[in-house]
């Protein structure tokens, strides 16, 4: 999100999407067009940028009000964070008890307490 925001700010009045110049201005590896599109959706939903469709592409501009924005006002941002937290919880559930299960199966420590 930060990289997309900085690229729009650097392009100024020329910012548009889709635009390969905007994609090339991103820091680091260039994400997919879909990822850039979702980032633009999040920034627009949070009021960071303004978009206007001109029939061919989106014209982009920074919102005139300066200052920090609460990205959690974007449904996409909130859902993305929720999915990350759920994936971490699933990882802990699925792979956390594995060493204990392996010790039990192998007859090691913990096996006696279970029989």
C-alpha positions as a printed NumPy array, in Angstrom:
array([[  0.   ,   0.   ,   0.   ],
       [  2.809,   2.362,   0.878],
       [  4.578,   1.723,  -2.402],
       [  1.399,   2.349,  -4.417],
       [  0.717,   5.546,  -2.47 ],
       [  4.267,   6.823,  -3.047],
       [  4.071,   6.009,  -6.764],
       [  0.82 ,   7.986,  -7.102],
       [  2.306,  10.909,  -5.178],
       [  5.4  ,  10.866,  -7.415],
       [  3.311,  10.814, -10.61 ],
       [  1.196,  13.752,  -9.46 ],
       [ -1.497,  14.814, -11.937],
       [ -0.312,  12.15 , -14.398],
       [ -1.268,   9.242, -12.128],
       [ -3.565,   6.76 , -13.812],
       [ -4.35 ,   3.055, -13.754],
       [ -3.748,   0.84 , -15.608],
       [ -0.444,   2.476, -16.441],
       [  2.864,   0.675, -16.809],
       [  4.733,   3.815, -15.717],
       [  2.908,   3.726, -12.386],
       [  3.666,   0.007, -11.994],
       [  7.341,   0.603, -12.794],
       [  7.503,   3.346, -10.137],
       [  6.674,   0.917,  -7.326],
       [  9.444,   0.082,  -4.858],
       [ 10.709,  -3.484,  -4.935],
       [  9.269,  -6.244,  -7.074],
       [  6.299,  -5.171,  -9.177],
       [  3.15 ,  -6.879,  -7.906],
       [  0.484,  -8.259, -10.232],
       [ -2.003,  -5.897, -11.861],
       [ -4.696,  -7.397,  -9.628],
       [ -2.665,  -6.661,  -6.489],
       [ -2.151,  -3.051,  -7.573],
       [ -5.883,  -2.778,  -8.308],
       [ -6.789,  -4.061,  -4.843],
       [ -4.298,  -1.635,  -3.261],
       [ -5.976,   1.205,  -5.151],
       [ -9.378,  -0.013,  -3.921],
       [ -8.152,   0.024,  -0.304],
       [ -6.657,   3.508,  -0.656],
       [ -9.85 ,   4.833,  -2.275],
       [-12.122,   3.233,   0.347],
       [-10.014,   4.763,   3.134],
       [-10.18 ,   8.211,   1.492],
       [ -6.459,   8.403,   0.773],
       [ -6.899,   8.777,  -2.989],
       [ -9.639,   9.89 ,  -5.333],
       [-10.418,   7.997,  -8.55 ],
       [-12.313,   9.015, -11.636],
       [-12.931,   6.592, -14.5  ],
       [-12.51 ,   8.247, -17.891],
       [-13.755,   5.301, -19.966],
       [-10.301,   3.898, -20.566],
       [ -8.58 ,   3.981, -17.197],
       [ -8.724,   5.454, -13.718],
       [ -7.381,   8.957, -13.147],
       [ -5.86 ,   9.043,  -9.674],
       [ -5.273,  11.915,  -7.292],
       [ -4.349,  12.216,  -3.647],
       [ -7.14 ,  13.398,  -1.374],
       [ -6.719,  17.07 ,  -0.567],
       [ -6.933,  16.579,   3.192],
       [ -3.488,  15.83 ,   4.519],
       [ -2.872,  13.578,   7.476],
       [ -3.074,   9.975,   8.486],
       [ -6.016,   7.839,   7.49 ],
       [ -7.496,   4.847,   9.25 ],
       [ -7.139,   2.019,   6.735],
       [ -9.508,  -0.13 ,   8.78 ],
       [-12.347,   1.889,   7.253],
       [-11.649,  -0.146,   4.112],
       [-13.524,  -3.436,   4.098],
       [-10.844,  -5.025,   1.897],
       [ -8.073,  -3.992,   4.302],
       [ -9.972,  -5.272,   7.342],
       [-10.811,  -8.585,   5.638],
       [ -7.186,  -9.011,   4.56 ],
       [ -5.947,  -8.516,   8.116],
       [ -8.577, -10.94 ,   9.397],
       [ -7.457, -13.577,   6.874],
       [ -3.82 , -13.185,   7.941],
       [ -4.729, -13.652,  11.621],
       [ -6.833, -16.711,  10.78 ],
       [ -3.991, -18.211,   8.745],
       [ -1.599, -17.754,  11.691],
       [ -4.107, -19.425,  14.029],
       [ -4.553, -22.306,  11.584],
       [ -0.778, -22.694,  11.333],
       [ -0.494, -22.9  ,  15.132],
       [ -3.319, -25.435,  15.302],
       [ -2.121, -27.597,  12.43 ],
       [  1.62 , -27.542,  13.051],
       [  1.942, -26.533,  16.718],
       [  1.162, -29.912,  18.312],
       [  3.152, -31.902,  15.73 ],
       [  6.32 , -32.418,  17.854],
       [  4.207, -33.656,  20.789],
       [  2.27 , -36.002,  18.513],
       [  5.488, -37.382,  17.041],
       [  6.958, -38.003,  20.517],
       [  3.776, -39.804,  21.541],
       [  3.737, -41.972,  18.414],
       [  7.429, -42.766,  18.843],
       [  6.856, -43.769,  22.472],
       [  8.929, -40.941,  23.846],
       [  8.178, -38.417,  26.542],
       [  4.473, -37.833,  27.047],
       [  3.527, -41.32 ,  25.819],
       [  3.375, -42.772,  29.33 ],
       [  1.053, -40.056,  30.535],
       [ -1.403, -40.838,  27.766],
       [ -1.625, -44.617,  28.412]])
